[in-house]
């Protein structure tokens, strides 16, 4: 299976299992859409719309060919790019997958051992809104 087929499987999984609306999945998004001059492409981005109609990233997925085992050395080789994606998008949730295996990291750097623990779309939005609320409270408390 090629990387493209892995992407197709992941998109199907996001829709069928995590309840992500199809129109909230972006494919092959250039990082330059988030920050001018940054090179690279995000394979899959799960987004939501904010109150002003802007699309905000909730989770990104980078895919590799299914014939590449997701070993520690493969993950390490991808880590610089994954960190660039996180720094550029501020998404905080990243999945690296070959379609069968996955590595998941969230805001706290927590890795999940199985995909059953992946948050569904509603949970992603709830957690985003909670973080936004905490940020705004923090900003309000430190206005002086």
Coordinates of N, CA and C in Angstrom, one line a residue, residues 14-143:
X14 N -11.0 8.4 10.4 CA -11.3 9.6 11.0 C -12.8 9.9 10.9
X15 N -13.4 9.6 9.8 CA -14.8 9.9 9.5 C -15.7 8.8 10.2
X16 N -15.3 7.5 10.0 CA -16.2 6.5 10.5 C -16.0 6.2 12.0
X17 N -14.8 6.3 12.5 CA -14.6 5.9 13.9 C -14.5 7.1 14.9
X18 N -14.0 8.2 14.4 CA -13.8 9.4 15.3 C -14.8 10.5 15.1
X19 N -15.7 10.3 14.1 CA -16.8 11.2 13.9 C -16.4 12.5 13.3
X20 N -15.3 12.6 12.6 CA -14.9 13.8 12.0 C -15.7 14.1 10.7
X21 N -16.3 15.3 10.6 CA -17.0 15.6 9.4 C -16.1 15.6 8.2
X22 N -16.5 15.1 7.1 CA -15.6 15.1 5.9 C -15.1 16.5 5.6
X23 N -15.9 17.5 5.7 CA -15.5 18.9 5.3 C -14.6 19.5 6.4
X24 N -14.3 18.8 7.5 CA -13.3 19.2 8.5 C -12.0 18.5 8.4
X25 N -11.8 17.8 7.3 CA -10.5 17.1 7.0 C -9.8 17.8 5.8
X26 N -8.6 18.3 6.0 CA -7.8 18.9 4.9 C -6.7 17.9 4.6
X27 N -6.4 17.8 3.3 CA -5.4 16.9 2.8 C -4.3 17.7 2.1
X28 N -3.0 17.3 2.4 CA -1.9 17.9 1.7 C -1.9 19.5 1.9
X29 N -1.9 19.9 3.1 CA -1.9 21.3 3.4 C -0.5 21.8 3.6
X30 N -0.1 22.8 2.8 CA 1.3 23.4 2.9 C 1.4 24.1 4.3
X31 N 2.6 23.9 4.9 CA 2.8 24.5 6.2 C 2.9 26.0 6.0
X32 N 3.1 26.5 4.8 CA 3.2 28.0 4.6 C 1.8 28.6 4.8
X33 N 0.7 27.8 4.8 CA -0.6 28.4 5.1 C -0.7 28.8 6.5
X34 N 0.2 28.3 7.4 CA 0.2 28.6 8.8 C 1.2 29.7 9.1
X35 N 2.4 29.6 8.4 CA 3.4 30.5 8.6 C 4.2 30.7 7.3
X36 N 4.3 31.9 6.9 CA 4.9 32.2 5.6 C 6.4 31.7 5.6
X37 N 6.8 31.1 4.5 CA 8.1 30.7 4.3 C 8.5 29.3 4.9
X38 N 7.6 28.7 5.6 CA 7.9 27.4 6.2 C 7.6 26.3 5.1
X39 N 8.5 25.4 4.9 CA 8.4 24.4 3.9 C 7.9 23.1 4.5
X40 N 7.2 22.4 3.7 CA 6.7 21.1 4.1 C 5.1 21.0 3.9
X41 N 4.6 19.8 4.0 CA 3.2 19.6 3.8 C 2.7 18.7 4.8
X42 N 1.5 19.0 5.4 CA 0.8 18.2 6.4 C -0.1 17.2 5.6
X43 N 0.1 15.9 5.8 CA -0.7 15.0 5.0 C -2.2 15.1 5.3
X44 N -2.6 15.1 6.6 CA -4.0 15.2 7.0 C -4.1 16.2 8.2
X45 N -5.0 17.1 8.1 CA -5.3 18.0 9.2 C -6.8 17.9 9.5
X46 N -7.1 17.7 10.8 CA -8.4 17.7 11.3 C -8.6 19.2 11.8
X47 N -9.6 19.9 11.3 CA -9.9 21.2 11.7 C -11.3 21.5 12.3
X48 N -11.4 22.6 12.9 CA -12.7 23.1 13.3 C -12.8 24.6 12.9
X49 N -14.1 25.1 12.9 CA -14.3 26.5 12.6 C -14.5 27.3 13.9
X50 N -13.8 28.4 14.0 CA -14.0 29.2 15.2 C -15.1 30.1 15.0
X51 N -15.4 31.0 16.0 CA -16.5 31.9 15.9 C -16.5 32.9 14.8
X52 N -15.3 33.1 14.3 CA -15.1 34.1 13.1 C -15.1 33.4 11.8
X53 N -15.3 32.1 11.8 CA -15.3 31.4 10.5 C -13.9 30.9 10.0
X54 N -12.9 31.1 10.9 CA -11.5 30.6 10.5 C -11.4 29.2 10.9
X55 N -10.7 28.4 10.0 CA -10.4 27.0 10.3 C -9.2 26.9 11.2
X56 N -9.3 26.1 12.3 CA -8.2 25.9 13.3 C -7.9 24.5 13.3
X57 N -6.6 24.2 13.3 CA -6.2 22.7 13.4 C -6.4 22.2 14.8
X58 N -6.9 21.0 14.8 CA -7.1 20.2 16.1 C -6.1 19.1 16.2
X59 N -5.8 18.5 15.1 CA -4.9 17.3 15.1 C -4.3 17.2 13.6
X60 N -3.1 16.7 13.6 CA -2.5 16.5 12.3 C -2.0 15.0 12.2
X61 N -2.0 14.5 11.0 CA -1.6 13.1 10.8 C -0.6 13.1 9.7
X62 N 0.6 12.5 10.0 CA 1.6 12.3 8.9 C 1.6 10.8 8.6
X63 N 1.6 10.5 7.4 CA 1.5 9.1 6.9 C 2.9 8.7 6.3
X64 N 3.2 7.4 6.5 CA 4.3 6.8 5.8 C 3.8 5.6 5.1
X65 N 4.6 5.1 4.1 CA 4.2 3.8 3.4 C 4.0 2.7 4.4
X66 N 3.0 1.8 4.1 CA 2.7 0.8 5.0 C 3.8 -0.3 5.1
X67 N 4.7 -0.3 4.2 CA 5.8 -1.3 4.2 C 7.0 -0.8 5.1
X68 N 6.8 0.4 5.7 CA 7.8 0.9 6.6 C 7.3 0.7 8.0
X69 N 8.0 -0.2 8.8 CA 7.6 -0.4 10.1 C 7.9 0.8 11.0
X70 N 7.0 1.1 11.9 CA 7.1 2.3 12.7 C 8.0 2.0 13.9
X71 N 9.3 1.9 13.6 CA 10.3 1.6 14.6 C 10.8 2.9 15.3
X72 N 11.5 2.8 16.4 CA 12.0 4.0 17.1 C 12.9 4.8 16.1
X73 N 13.7 4.2 15.3 CA 14.5 5.0 14.4 C 13.7 5.7 13.3
X74 N 12.6 5.1 12.9 CA 11.8 5.7 11.9 C 11.1 6.9 12.5
X75 N 10.6 6.8 13.7 CA 10.0 7.9 14.5 C 11.0 9.0 14.7
X76 N 12.2 8.7 15.1 CA 13.2 9.7 15.3 C 13.5 10.4 14.0
X77 N 13.6 9.7 12.9 CA 13.8 10.3 11.6 C 12.7 11.3 11.3
X78 N 11.5 11.1 11.7 CA 10.4 12.0 11.4 C 10.2 13.1 12.4
X79 N 10.9 13.0 13.6 CA 10.7 13.9 14.7 C 10.9 15.3 14.4
X80 N 12.0 15.7 13.7 CA 12.3 17.1 13.4 C 11.1 17.7 12.6
X81 N 10.6 16.9 11.6 CA 9.5 17.5 10.8 C 8.2 17.6 11.7
X82 N 8.0 16.6 12.5 CA 6.8 16.6 13.4 C 6.9 17.8 14.3
X83 N 8.0 18.1 14.8 CA 8.2 19.2 15.7 C 8.0 20.6 15.0
X84 N 8.5 20.6 13.7 CA 8.2 21.8 12.9 C 6.7 22.0 12.6
X85 N 6.0 20.9 12.4 CA 4.6 21.0 12.2 C 3.9 21.5 13.5
X86 N 4.3 21.0 14.6 CA 3.7 21.4 15.9 C 4.0 22.9 16.1
X87 N 5.3 23.3 15.9 CA 5.7 24.7 16.2 C 4.9 25.6 15.2
X88 N 4.7 25.2 14.0 CA 4.1 26.1 13.0 C 2.6 26.2 13.2
X89 N 1.9 25.1 13.5 CA 0.5 25.0 13.6 C 0.0 25.3 15.0
X90 N 0.8 25.0 16.0 CA 0.4 25.0 17.4 C -0.7 24.0 17.7
X91 N -0.7 22.9 16.9 CA -1.8 22.0 17.0 C -1.7 21.1 18.3
X92 N -0.6 20.7 18.7 CA -0.4 20.0 19.9 C -0.8 18.5 19.8
X93 N -1.4 18.0 18.8 CA -1.8 16.6 18.6 C -1.3 16.1 17.3
X94 N -0.4 15.2 17.3 CA 0.2 14.6 16.1 C 0.1 13.1 16.1
X95 N -0.2 12.6 15.0 CA -0.2 11.1 14.7 C 0.8 10.9 13.6
X96 N 1.6 9.9 13.8 CA 2.5 9.4 12.7 C 2.0 7.9 12.5
X97 N 1.7 7.6 11.3 CA 1.2 6.2 11.0 C 1.6 5.6 9.7
X98 N 1.6 4.3 9.7 CA 1.9 3.6 8.4 C 0.6 2.9 8.0
X99 N -0.5 3.2 8.7 CA -1.8 2.6 8.4 C -2.1 1.4 9.3
X100 N -1.1 0.8 9.9 CA -1.3 -0.3 10.8 C -0.8 0.1 12.2
X101 N 0.3 0.7 12.3 CA 0.9 1.2 13.5 C 0.8 2.7 13.6
X102 N 0.7 3.2 14.8 CA 0.7 4.7 15.0 C 1.5 5.1 16.2
X103 N 2.0 6.3 16.1 CA 2.5 7.0 17.3 C 1.7 8.3 17.4
X104 N 1.2 8.5 18.7 CA 0.3 9.6 18.9 C 0.9 10.5 20.1
X105 N 0.9 11.8 19.9 CA 1.4 12.7 21.0 C 0.4 13.8 21.1
X106 N 0.1 14.2 22.4 CA -0.8 15.3 22.6 C -0.1 16.5 23.3
X107 N -0.8 17.5 23.7 CA -0.2 18.7 24.3 C 0.8 18.4 25.4
X108 N 0.5 17.3 26.2 CA 1.3 17.0 27.3 C 2.5 16.0 26.9
X109 N 2.5 15.7 25.6 CA 3.6 14.8 25.2 C 3.2 13.3 25.5
X110 N 2.0 13.1 25.9 CA 1.5 11.8 26.3 C 1.4 10.9 25.0
X111 N 2.0 9.7 25.1 CA 1.8 8.8 24.0 C 0.8 7.7 24.4
X112 N -0.1 7.4 23.5 CA -1.1 6.4 23.7 C -0.7 5.1 23.1
X113 N -1.0 4.0 23.8 CA -0.6 2.7 23.4 C -1.5 2.1 22.4
X114 N -2.8 2.5 22.3 CA -3.7 1.9 21.4 C -4.6 3.0 20.9
X115 N -5.1 2.8 19.7 CA -6.0 3.8 19.0 C -7.3 4.0 19.7
X116 N -7.7 3.0 20.5 CA -9.0 3.2 21.2 C -9.0 4.5 22.1
X117 N -7.8 4.9 22.5 CA -7.7 6.1 23.4 C -7.7 7.4 22.6
X118 N -7.7 7.3 21.3 CA -7.8 8.5 20.5 C -9.1 9.3 20.7
X119 N -9.0 10.6 20.9 CA -10.2 11.4 21.2 C -11.1 11.5 19.9
X120 N -12.4 11.4 20.1 CA -13.2 11.6 18.9 C -13.3 13.1 18.6
X121 N -14.0 13.5 17.5 CA -14.0 14.9 17.1 C -14.7 15.8 18.1
X122 N -15.7 15.3 18.7 CA -16.4 16.2 19.7 C -15.5 16.4 20.9
X123 N -14.7 15.4 21.3 CA -13.7 15.6 22.4 C -12.6 16.5 22.0
X124 N -12.2 16.5 20.8 CA -11.1 17.4 20.3 C -11.6 18.8 20.4
X125 N -12.8 19.1 20.0 CA -13.4 20.4 20.1 C -13.6 20.9 21.5
X126 N -14.1 20.0 22.4 CA -14.2 20.3 23.8 C -12.9 20.7 24.4
X127 N -11.9 19.9 24.2 CA -10.6 20.2 24.7 C -10.0 21.5 24.2
X128 N -10.2 21.7 22.9 CA -9.7 23.0 22.3 C -10.4 24.2 23.0
X129 N -11.7 24.1 23.2 CA -12.5 25.2 23.8 C -12.0 25.4 25.3
X130 N -11.7 24.3 26.0 CA -11.3 24.4 27.3 C -9.9 25.1 27.4
X131 N -9.0 24.7 26.5 CA -7.7 25.4 26.5 C -7.8 26.9 26.1
X132 N -8.7 27.2 25.2 CA -8.9 28.6 24.8 C -9.5 29.4 26.0
X133 N -10.4 28.8 26.7 CA -11.0 29.4 27.9 C -9.9 29.7 28.9
X134 N -9.1 28.7 29.2 CA -8.0 28.8 30.2 C -7.0 29.9 29.7
X135 N -6.7 29.9 28.4 CA -5.8 31.0 27.9 C -6.3 32.4 28.1
X136 N -7.6 32.5 27.8 CA -8.3 33.8 27.9 C -8.3 34.3 29.4
X137 N -8.6 33.3 30.3 CA -8.6 33.6 31.7 C -7.2 34.1 32.2
X138 N -6.2 33.4 31.7 CA -4.8 33.7 32.0 C -4.5 35.1 31.5
X139 N -4.9 35.4 30.3 CA -4.6 36.7 29.7 C -5.3 37.8 30.5
X140 N -6.6 37.5 30.9 CA -7.3 38.5 31.7 C -6.7 38.8 33.1
X141 N -6.2 37.7 33.7 CA -5.6 37.8 35.0 C -4.3 38.6 35.0
X142 N -3.6 38.6 33.8 CA -2.3 39.2 33.7 C -2.3 40.4 32.8
X143 N -3.4 41.1 32.7 CA -3.5 42.3 31.8 C -2.6 43.4 32.3

